XYZ file of C-alpha atoms in Angstrom:
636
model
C 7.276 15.540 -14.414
C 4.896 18.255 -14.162
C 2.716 17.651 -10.917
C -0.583 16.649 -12.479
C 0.841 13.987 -14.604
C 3.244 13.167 -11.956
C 0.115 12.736 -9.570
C -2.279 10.325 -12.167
C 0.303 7.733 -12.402
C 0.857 7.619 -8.714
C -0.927 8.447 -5.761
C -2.059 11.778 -5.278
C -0.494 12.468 -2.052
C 2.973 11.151 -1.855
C 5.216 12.171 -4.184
C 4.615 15.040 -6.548
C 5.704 17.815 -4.078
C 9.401 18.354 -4.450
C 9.469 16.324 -7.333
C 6.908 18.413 -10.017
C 8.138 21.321 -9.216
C 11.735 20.505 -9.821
C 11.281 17.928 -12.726
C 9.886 18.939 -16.475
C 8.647 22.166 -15.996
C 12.259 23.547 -15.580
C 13.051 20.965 -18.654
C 10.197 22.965 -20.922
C 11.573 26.301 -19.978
C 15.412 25.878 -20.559
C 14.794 24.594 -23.870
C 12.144 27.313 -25.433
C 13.611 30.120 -22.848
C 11.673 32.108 -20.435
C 11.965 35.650 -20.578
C 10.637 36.266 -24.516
C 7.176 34.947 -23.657
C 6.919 37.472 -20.803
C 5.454 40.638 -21.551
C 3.535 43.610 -19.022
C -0.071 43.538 -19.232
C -3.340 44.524 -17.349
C -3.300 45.069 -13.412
C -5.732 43.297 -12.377
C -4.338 39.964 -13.733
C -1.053 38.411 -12.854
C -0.938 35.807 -16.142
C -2.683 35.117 -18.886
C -2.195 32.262 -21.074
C -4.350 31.844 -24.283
C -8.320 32.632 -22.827
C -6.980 31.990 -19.370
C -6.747 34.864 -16.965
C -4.937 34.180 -13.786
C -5.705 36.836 -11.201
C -2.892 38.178 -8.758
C -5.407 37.069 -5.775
C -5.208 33.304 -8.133
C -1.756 33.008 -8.125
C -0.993 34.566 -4.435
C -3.577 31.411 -3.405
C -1.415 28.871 -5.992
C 2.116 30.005 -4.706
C 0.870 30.046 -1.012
C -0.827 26.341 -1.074
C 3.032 25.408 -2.765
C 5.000 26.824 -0.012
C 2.922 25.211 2.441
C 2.242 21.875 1.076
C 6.463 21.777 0.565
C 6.666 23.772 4.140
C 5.519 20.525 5.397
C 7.163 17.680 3.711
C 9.955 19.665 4.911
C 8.846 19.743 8.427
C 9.703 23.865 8.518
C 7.721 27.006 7.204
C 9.497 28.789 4.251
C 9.681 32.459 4.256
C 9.820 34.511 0.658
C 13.525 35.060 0.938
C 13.799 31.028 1.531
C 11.912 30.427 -0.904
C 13.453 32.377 -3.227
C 17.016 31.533 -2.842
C 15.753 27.683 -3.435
C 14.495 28.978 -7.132
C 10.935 27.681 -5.398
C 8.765 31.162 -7.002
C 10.581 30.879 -10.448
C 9.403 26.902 -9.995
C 5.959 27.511 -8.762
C 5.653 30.034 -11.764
C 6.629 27.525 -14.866
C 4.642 24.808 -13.285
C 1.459 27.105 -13.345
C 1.887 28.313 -16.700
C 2.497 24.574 -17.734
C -1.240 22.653 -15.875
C -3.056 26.159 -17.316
C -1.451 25.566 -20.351
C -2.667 21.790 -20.553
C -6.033 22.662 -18.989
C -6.324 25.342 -22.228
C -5.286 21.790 -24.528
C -7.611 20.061 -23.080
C -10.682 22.458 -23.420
C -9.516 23.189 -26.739
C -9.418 19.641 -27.945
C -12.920 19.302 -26.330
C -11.739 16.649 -23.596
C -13.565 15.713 -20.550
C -13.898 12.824 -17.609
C -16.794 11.571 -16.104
C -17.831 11.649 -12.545
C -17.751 7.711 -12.264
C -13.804 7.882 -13.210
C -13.489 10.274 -10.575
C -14.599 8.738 -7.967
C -13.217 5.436 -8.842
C -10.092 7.115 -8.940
C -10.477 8.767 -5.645
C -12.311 5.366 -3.773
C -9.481 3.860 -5.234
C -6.773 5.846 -3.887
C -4.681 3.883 -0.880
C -4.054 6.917 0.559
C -7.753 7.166 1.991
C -8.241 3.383 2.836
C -9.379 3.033 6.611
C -7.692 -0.004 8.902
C -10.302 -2.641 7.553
C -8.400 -1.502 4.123
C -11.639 0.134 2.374
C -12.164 3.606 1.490
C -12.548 5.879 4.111
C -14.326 9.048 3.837
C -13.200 10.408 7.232
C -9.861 9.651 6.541
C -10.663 11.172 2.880
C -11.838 14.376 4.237
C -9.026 14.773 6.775
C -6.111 14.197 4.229
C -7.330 16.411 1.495
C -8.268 19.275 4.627
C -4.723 19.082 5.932
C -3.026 19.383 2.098
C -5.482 22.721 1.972
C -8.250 21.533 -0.020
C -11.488 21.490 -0.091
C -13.680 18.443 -1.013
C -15.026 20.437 -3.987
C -11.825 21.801 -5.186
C -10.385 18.843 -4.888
C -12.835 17.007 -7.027
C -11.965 19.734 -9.548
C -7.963 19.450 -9.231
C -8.505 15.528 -10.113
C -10.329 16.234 -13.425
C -7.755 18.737 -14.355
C -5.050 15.740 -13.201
C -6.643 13.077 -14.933
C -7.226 15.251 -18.184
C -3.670 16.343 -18.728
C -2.497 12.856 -17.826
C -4.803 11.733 -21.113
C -2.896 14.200 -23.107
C 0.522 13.505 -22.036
C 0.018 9.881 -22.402
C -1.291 10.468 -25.751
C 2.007 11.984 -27.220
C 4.612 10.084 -24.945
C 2.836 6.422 -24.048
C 4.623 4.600 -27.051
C 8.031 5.746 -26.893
C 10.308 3.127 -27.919
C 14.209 3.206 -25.870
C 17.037 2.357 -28.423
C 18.626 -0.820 -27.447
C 22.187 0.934 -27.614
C 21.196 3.583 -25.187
C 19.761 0.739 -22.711
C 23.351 -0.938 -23.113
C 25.077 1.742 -22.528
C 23.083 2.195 -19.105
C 23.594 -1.463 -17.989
C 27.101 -1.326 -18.581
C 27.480 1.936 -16.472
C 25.477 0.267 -13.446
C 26.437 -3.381 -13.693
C 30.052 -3.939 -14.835
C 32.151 -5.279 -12.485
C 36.018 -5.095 -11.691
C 38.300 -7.126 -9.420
C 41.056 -5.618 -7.591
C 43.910 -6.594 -5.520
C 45.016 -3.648 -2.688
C 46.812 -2.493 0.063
C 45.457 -0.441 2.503
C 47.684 2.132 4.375
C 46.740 4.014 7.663
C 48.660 5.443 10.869
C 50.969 2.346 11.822
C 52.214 2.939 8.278
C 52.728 6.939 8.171
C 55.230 6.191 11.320
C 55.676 7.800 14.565
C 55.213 11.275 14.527
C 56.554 14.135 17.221
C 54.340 16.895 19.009
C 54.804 19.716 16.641
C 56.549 23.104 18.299
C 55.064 25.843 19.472
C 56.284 27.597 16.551
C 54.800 25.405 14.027
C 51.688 24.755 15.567
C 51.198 28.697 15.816
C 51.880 29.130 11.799
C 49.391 26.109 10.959
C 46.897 27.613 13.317
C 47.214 31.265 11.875
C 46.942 29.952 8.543
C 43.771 27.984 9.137
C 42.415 30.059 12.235
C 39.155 30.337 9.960
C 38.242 26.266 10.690
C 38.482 27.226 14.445
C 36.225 29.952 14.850
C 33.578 30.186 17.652
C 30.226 30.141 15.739
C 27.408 32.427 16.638
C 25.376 31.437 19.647
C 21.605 32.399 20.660
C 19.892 32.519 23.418
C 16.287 31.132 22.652
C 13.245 30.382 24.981
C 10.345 27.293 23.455
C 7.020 27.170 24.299
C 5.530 24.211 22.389
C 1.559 24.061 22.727
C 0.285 20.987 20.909
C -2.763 18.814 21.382
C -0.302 15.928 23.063
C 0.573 18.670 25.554
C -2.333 19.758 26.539
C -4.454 16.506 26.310
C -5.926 14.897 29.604
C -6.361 11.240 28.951
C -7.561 10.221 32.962
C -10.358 13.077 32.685
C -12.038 11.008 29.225
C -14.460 8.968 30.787
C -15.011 5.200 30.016
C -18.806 5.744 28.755
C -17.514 8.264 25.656
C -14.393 5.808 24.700
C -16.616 2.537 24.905
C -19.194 5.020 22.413
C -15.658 5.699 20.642
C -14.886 1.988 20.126
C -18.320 0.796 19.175
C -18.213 3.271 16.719
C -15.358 2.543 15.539
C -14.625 -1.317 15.835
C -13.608 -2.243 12.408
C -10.388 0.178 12.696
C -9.565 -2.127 15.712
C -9.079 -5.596 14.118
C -9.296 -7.073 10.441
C -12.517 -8.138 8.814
C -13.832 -11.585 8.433
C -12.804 -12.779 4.886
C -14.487 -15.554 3.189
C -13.247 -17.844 0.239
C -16.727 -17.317 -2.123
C -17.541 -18.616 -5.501
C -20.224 -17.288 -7.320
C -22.464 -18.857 -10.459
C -24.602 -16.239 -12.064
C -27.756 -17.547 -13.992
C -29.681 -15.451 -16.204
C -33.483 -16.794 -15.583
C -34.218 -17.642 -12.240
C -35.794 -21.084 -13.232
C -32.223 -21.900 -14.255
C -31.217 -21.333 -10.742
C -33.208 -22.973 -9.189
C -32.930 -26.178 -11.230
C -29.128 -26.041 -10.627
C -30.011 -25.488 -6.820
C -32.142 -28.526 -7.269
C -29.205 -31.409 -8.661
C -26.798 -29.934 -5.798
C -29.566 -31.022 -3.057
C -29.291 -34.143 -5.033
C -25.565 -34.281 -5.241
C -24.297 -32.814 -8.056
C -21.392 -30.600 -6.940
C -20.715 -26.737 -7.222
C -17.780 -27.161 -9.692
C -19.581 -29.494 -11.988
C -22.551 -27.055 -12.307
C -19.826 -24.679 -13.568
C -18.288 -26.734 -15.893
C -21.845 -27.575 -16.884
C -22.134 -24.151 -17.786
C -18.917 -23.673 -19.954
C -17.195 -21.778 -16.696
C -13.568 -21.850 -15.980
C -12.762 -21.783 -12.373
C -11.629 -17.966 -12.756
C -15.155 -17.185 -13.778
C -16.508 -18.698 -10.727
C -13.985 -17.155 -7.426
C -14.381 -13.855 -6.249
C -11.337 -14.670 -4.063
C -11.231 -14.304 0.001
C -13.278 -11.292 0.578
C -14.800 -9.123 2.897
C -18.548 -9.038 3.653
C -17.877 -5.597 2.222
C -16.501 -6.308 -1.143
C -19.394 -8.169 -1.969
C -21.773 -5.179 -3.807
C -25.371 -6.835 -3.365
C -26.356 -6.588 -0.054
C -28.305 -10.073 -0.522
C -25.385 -11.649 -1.788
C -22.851 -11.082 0.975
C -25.567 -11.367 3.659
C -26.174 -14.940 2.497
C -22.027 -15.319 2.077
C -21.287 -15.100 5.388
C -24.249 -16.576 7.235
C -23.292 -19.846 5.317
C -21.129 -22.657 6.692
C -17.667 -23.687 4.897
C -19.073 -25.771 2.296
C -22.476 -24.893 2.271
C -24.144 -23.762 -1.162
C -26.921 -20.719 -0.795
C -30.508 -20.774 -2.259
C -31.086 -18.424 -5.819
C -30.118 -15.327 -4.903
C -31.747 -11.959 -6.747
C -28.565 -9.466 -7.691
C -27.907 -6.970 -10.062
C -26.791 -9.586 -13.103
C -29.456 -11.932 -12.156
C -29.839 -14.846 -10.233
C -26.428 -15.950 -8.455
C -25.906 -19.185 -6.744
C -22.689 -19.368 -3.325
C -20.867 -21.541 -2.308
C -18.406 -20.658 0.675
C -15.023 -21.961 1.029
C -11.959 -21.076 3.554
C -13.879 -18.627 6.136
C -10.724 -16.484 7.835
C -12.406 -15.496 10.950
C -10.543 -12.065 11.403
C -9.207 -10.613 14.633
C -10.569 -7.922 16.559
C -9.404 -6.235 19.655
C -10.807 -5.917 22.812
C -11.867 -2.201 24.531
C -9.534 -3.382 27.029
C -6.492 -3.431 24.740
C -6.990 0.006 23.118
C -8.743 1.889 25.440
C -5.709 3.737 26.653
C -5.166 4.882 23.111
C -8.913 5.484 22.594
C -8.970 7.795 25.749
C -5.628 9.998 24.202
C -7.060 10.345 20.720
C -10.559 11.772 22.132
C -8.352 14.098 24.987
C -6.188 15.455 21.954
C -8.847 15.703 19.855
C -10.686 18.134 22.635
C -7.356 19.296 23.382
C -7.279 21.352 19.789
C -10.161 24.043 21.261
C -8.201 24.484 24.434
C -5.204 25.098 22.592
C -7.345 27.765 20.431
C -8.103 29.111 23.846
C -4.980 29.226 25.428
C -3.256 30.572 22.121
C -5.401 33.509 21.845
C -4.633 34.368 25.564
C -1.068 34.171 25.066
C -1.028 36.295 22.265
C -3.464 39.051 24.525
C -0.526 38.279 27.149
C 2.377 38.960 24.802
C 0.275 42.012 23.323
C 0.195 43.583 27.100
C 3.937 43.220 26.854
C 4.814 40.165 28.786
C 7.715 38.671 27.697
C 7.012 34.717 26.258
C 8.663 33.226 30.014
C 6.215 35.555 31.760
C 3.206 35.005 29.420
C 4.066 31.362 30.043
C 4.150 31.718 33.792
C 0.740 33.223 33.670
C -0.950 30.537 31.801
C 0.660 27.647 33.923
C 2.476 26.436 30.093
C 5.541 24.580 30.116
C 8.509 26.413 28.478
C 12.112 26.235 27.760
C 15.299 28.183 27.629
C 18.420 27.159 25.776
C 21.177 29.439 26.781
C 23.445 28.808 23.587
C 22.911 26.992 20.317
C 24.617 27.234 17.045
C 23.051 26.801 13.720
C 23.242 23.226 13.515
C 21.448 22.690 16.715
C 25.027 22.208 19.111
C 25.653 23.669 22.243
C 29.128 24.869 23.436
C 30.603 21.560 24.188
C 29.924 20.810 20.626
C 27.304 18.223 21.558
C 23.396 18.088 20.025
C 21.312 20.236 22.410
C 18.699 17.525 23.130
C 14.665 17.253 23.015
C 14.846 19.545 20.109
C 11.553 19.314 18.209
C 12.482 17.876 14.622
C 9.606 19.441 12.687
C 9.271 22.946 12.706
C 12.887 23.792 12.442
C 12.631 26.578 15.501
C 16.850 26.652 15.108
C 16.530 28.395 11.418
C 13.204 30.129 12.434
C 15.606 32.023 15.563
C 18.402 32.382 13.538
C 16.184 34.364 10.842
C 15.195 36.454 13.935
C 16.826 38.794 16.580
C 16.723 39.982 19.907
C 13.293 41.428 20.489
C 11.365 40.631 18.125
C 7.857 39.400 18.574
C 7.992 36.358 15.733
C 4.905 34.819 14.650
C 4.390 31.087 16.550
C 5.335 28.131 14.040
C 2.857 25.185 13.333
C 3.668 21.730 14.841
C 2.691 19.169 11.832
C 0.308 17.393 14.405
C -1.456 20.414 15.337
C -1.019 23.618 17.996
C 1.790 26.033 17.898
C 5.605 26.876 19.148
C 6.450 29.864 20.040
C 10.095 31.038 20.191
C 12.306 34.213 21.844
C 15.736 34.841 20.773
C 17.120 36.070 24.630
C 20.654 37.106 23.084
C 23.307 36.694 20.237
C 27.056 35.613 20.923
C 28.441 36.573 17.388
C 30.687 34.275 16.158
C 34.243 35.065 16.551
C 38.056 33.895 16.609
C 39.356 31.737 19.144
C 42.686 32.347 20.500
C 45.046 29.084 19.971
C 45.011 28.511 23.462
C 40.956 28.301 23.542
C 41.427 25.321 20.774
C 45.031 23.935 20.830
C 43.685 20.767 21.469
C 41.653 20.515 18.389
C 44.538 22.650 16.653
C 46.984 19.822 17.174
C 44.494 16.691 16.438
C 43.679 18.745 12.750
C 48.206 18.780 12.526
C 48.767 15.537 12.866
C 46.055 13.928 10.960
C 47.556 16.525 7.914
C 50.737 15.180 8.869
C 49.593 11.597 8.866
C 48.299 12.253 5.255
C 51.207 14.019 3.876
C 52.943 10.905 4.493
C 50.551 8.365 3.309
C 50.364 10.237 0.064
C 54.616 10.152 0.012
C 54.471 6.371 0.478
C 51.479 5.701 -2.132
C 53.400 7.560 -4.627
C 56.582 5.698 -3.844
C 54.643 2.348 -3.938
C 52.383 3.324 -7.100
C 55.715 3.688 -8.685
C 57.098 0.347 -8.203
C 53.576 -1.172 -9.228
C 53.942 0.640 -12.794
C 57.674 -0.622 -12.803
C 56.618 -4.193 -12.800
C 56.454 -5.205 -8.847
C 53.886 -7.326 -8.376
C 51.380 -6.434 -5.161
C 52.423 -9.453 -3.548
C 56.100 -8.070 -3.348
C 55.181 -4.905 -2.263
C 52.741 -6.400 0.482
C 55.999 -8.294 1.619
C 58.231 -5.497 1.154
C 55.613 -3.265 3.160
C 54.848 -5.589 5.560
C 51.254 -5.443 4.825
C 48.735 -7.847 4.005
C 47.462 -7.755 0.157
C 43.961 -7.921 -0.028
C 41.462 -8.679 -2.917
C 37.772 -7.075 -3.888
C 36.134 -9.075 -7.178
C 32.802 -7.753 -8.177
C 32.892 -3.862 -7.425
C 30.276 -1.684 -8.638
C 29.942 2.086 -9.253
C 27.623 3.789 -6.929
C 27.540 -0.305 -4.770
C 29.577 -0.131 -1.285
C 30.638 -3.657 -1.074
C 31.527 -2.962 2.454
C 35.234 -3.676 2.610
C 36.441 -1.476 0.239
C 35.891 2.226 0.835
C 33.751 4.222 -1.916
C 36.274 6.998 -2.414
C 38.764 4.161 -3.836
C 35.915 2.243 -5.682
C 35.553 5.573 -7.654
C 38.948 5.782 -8.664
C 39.287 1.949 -9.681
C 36.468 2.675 -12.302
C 38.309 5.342 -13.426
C 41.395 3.248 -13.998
C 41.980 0.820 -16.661
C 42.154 -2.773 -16.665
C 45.906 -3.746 -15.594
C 46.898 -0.505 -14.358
C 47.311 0.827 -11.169
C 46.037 3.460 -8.839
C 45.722 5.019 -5.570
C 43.098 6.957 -3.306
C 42.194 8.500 0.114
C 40.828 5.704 1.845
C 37.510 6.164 4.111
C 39.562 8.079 6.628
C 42.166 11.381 6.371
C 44.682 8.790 8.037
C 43.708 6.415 5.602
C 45.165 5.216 2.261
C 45.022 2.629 -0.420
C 47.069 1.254 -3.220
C 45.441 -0.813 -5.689
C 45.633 -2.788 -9.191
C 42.970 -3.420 -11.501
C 43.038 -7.543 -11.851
C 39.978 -7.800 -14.016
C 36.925 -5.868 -15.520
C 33.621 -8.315 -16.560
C 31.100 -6.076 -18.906
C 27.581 -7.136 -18.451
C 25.378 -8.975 -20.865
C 22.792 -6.982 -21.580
C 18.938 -9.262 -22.196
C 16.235 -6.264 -23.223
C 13.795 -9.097 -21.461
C 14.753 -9.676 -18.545
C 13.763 -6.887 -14.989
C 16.700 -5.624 -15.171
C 16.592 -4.295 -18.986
C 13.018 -3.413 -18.173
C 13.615 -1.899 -15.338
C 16.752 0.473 -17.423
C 13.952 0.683 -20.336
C 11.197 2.082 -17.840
C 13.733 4.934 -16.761
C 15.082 5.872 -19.974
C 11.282 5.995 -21.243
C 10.203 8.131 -18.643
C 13.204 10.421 -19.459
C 12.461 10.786 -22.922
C 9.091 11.765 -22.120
C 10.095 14.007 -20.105
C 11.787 15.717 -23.299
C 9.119 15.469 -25.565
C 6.019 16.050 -23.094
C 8.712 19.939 -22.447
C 9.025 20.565 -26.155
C 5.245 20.045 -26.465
C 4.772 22.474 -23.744
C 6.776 24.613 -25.376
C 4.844 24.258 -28.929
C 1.693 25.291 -26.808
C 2.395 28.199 -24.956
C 3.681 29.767 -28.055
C 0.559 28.674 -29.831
C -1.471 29.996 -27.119
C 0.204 32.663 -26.165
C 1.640 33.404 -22.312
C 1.883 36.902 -20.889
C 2.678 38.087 -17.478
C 2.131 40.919 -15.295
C 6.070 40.953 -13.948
C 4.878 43.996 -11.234
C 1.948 41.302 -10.089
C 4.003 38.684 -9.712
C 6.915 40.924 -8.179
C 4.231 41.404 -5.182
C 3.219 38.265 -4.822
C 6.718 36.646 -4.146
C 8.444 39.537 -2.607
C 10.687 40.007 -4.733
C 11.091 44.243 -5.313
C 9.530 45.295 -8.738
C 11.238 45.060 -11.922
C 12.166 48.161 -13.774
């Protein structure tokens, strides 16, 4: 769905990336079309949609925070050409139009949220709960800070969320699934077959002579484009990050003890307490109930006394900080298990305690975490050196010193790979190792040449690599002698197939003749094997997926046969039974298929409503804008 209603029914952070910008947006667009709504307008504004005017500085900012806040889930920066070959501008485009064209709905339609169901919203969010498991506003700030936002701006994006989420809801919330079409979905996912099989492989295709040079030379002419030498490059690494750089032994003990007192509660759980909690509306009522527990009466039966269920009474095993009245948790946990407190003044009145279970919490020593105390602070200081030493390398590399030499100069650690392919292997076909996963510095040099003074990448935990492409080896043919090896192991696993497939078709035919699998087994000398409860898309580990495919293309009683797990693999098989599902609407399973297929069907009728709106409204865009904003070359 389209991000902002993708992001109110989840949290904020984790999963509307990829997913929005793929999901209904495209949906809207391929069923009311794109181009007729498009139409050149005014210069200064890239779209416009109903009183909206989206600037081309607006949507440069829009398409940049995209391709940085997917740049990063991907672990790699995107450049325009990337991103335009993945669709990612036409995407970013239609999922504009579609939150401007809500956020027009909703002013229209006079909608708005208060402040109180923002910030629950936001306190609420697990995504910026703190160790003790509360709400954390450094952890808040840093989160939204990394995703590009400011705390102001972001504020703003969650109105806009929550307020198209209200309108989507509003036209898709009740949709009710046909029972056929669940049916039809639990039968696809949960009917089961039995089989009985053989399973062929080498032993079976037979012994099978070197080939001659002669026919090893024609099979390695006609596929000499498999044995190609790939391109090489030369590159040269010089990762600067706040791990590198960081000097733990030179943190003293004074500033990580401050560190730790500071921050104690993110070393340890809270103390929780087991509280129950009687709320009385005058205090003489209170007290009075204070009074018959000195004299005996029990908690429980001044709450049944006052019509209270036990539910009414048990705020469950808290922390000191889940209790909102200072008063009232100050008296919670100073009292002993057991203990009942005197009237306490809150904001619903008087409120008598009594404290149950009292889980003690952990904690950890300074001893235990100083070590990890003393990194975080060095890395953290670490981040201005690296500003430092960054902004010297670049006055190196401007002086013309090549990155090894600019390196050498600064005392940084660098590295050169003499030859790596695209997929990260060296020569011997191996994975060149200690290669940083995230950024992908492989398709960065590949996008580069020889020369070229590219632009460092950003490490996900902060700092910089830089990168040199040294030399290209283009890719070219090998000679059979360079790969005869290879040449001959590709032969005789083709060979080994060509024969498989021979003796499956012989075999399939006596199964269709009437031969039972036993027979053949005998006749074979293999052993006959049975699977009973396959499932599509479920790898019941025995039975290779390739031939669980073709089973469930195959009738009940009829026979079959399919590439096993392997080239030199091979099975023969027999369809002994098929068991449809019972399908119960009620129970998680029909839920479950009900949940999807809702969700789907929203998805149709929140894109159609789109579609209703931006013709109602009225979308125009400045293609030329755009054109410049993307990179893409101007359309005529």
């Amino acid at each position: 769905m389209l991000r902002g209603i993708h992001k109110a029914s989840s949290t904020w952070l984790g999963k509307w990336l990829m997913a929005a910008v793929m999901g209904l947006i495209t949906i809207s667009f391929a069923v009311w079309g794109i181009g007729d709504i498009f139409r050149g307008f005014g210069l200064n504004s890239a779209i416009k949609i109903g009183h909206t005017e989206i600037s081309t500085d607006q949507f440069r900012d829009y398409y940049s925070d995209r391709l940085q806040q997917i740049g990063r889930r991907l672990g790699r920066s995107l450049t325009p050409e990337q991103a335009r070959s993945l669709g990612l501008d036409q995407q970013a485009l239609r999922q504009l139009i579609a939150e401007t064209t809500l956020d027009e709905q909703a002013k229209a339609l006079g909608l708005a949220i208060s402040e109180n169901d923002i910030v629950r919203r936001i306190t609420g969010d697990p995504t910026f709960r703190g160790a003790n498991g509360q709400f954390d506003r450094a952890r808040f700030e840093d989160v939204i800070r990394e995703a590009g936002y400011t705390e102001a701006r972001f504020v703003a994006e969650q109105r806009n969320v929550l307020l198209r989420r209200e309108i989507a809801e509003s036209i898709s919330g009740q949709i009710r699934v046909p029972v056929a079409a669940m049916t039809a979905v639990d039968e696809f996912q949960n009917e089961k077959r039995n089989i009985e099989y053989l399973l062929l492989g080498q032993a079976q295709a037979g012994d099978i002579a070197a080939p001659t040079p002669e026919v090893l030379n024609k099979y390695f002419e006609e596929r000499k484009v498999l044995f190609r030498a790939p391109e090489y490059r030369k590159i040269t690494l010089m990762p600067l990050s706040p791990t590198d750089v960081a000097k733990p032994d030179q943190v003293s003990d004074a500033d990580a003890r401050k560190f730790y007192d500071e921050h104690k509660s993110n070393y340890g759980t809270p103390e929780r307490r087991d509280v129950h909690q009687i709320v009385f509306p005058k205090p003489e009522e209170a007290s009075a109930a204070r009074e018959k527990i000195a004299k005996g009466t029990s908690f429980a039966d001044i709450a049944k006394e006052r019509g209270l269920k036990p539910s009414d009474v048990d705020l469950g095993l808290v922390a000191k900080s889940a209790i909102i009245n200072p008063a009232a948790a100050d008296a919670a946990f100073s009292l002993k298990a057991g203990d009942v407190s005197q009237p306490i003044k809150s904001t619903f009145g008087m409120v008598l305690l009594q404290v149950g279970k009292i889980d003690p919490g952990t904690q950890k020593s300074y001893a235990d975490v100083a070590q990890s105390i003393k990194q975080g602070i060095a890395e953290s200081r670490a981040r201005n050196t690296i500003s430092d030493l960054r902004d010297k390398f670049e006055d190196e590399r401007a002086a013309g010193s090549t990155l090894a030499e600019a390196a050498k100069k600064l005392g940084i650690k660098f590295r050169t790979i003499e030859a790596i392919d695209r997929s990260g292997r060296g020569p011997d076909g191996k994975p060149v190792p200690n290669l940083p996963k995230a950024p992908d510095v492989v398709a960065a040099a590949f996008a580069s040449d020889v020369g070229v003074d590219n632009d460092p990448l950003p490490i996900p935990a902060g700092g910089y690599i830089w990168f040199d492409v040294g030399g290209i080896t283009p890719a070219h043919d090998r000679t059979l002698a360079e790969v005869k090896t290879e040449v001959e192991a590709h032969w005789r696993n083709d060979e080994i197939a060509k024969r498989l497939k021979a003796k499956t078709d012989e075999m399939l035919g006596k199964l269709k003749s009437g031969t039972a699998m036993a027979q053949l087994a005998t006749e074979s000398g293999l052993t006959m094997q049975t699977a009973t409860g396959l499932q599509r898309n479920a790898n019941d580990g025995f039975v290779p997926p390739k031939v669980v495919a073709t089973v469930f293309r195959t009738p009940k009683g009829d026979a079959g046969s399919s590439d096993g797990a392997k080239p030199t693999e091979r099975a023969v098989f027999r369809v002994t039974d098929v068991a449809e599902p019972t399908f119960d609407p009620a129970s998680d399973q029909g839920k479950k298929i009900a949940a999807t297929l809702q969700s789907s069907y929203a998805d149709d009728i929140i894109g159609a409503y789109l579609g209703k709106l931006e013709n109602e409204f009225g979308v125009t865009m400045n293609q030329a804008a755009v054109n410049q904003v993307i990179g893409a070359g101007t359309s005529n």
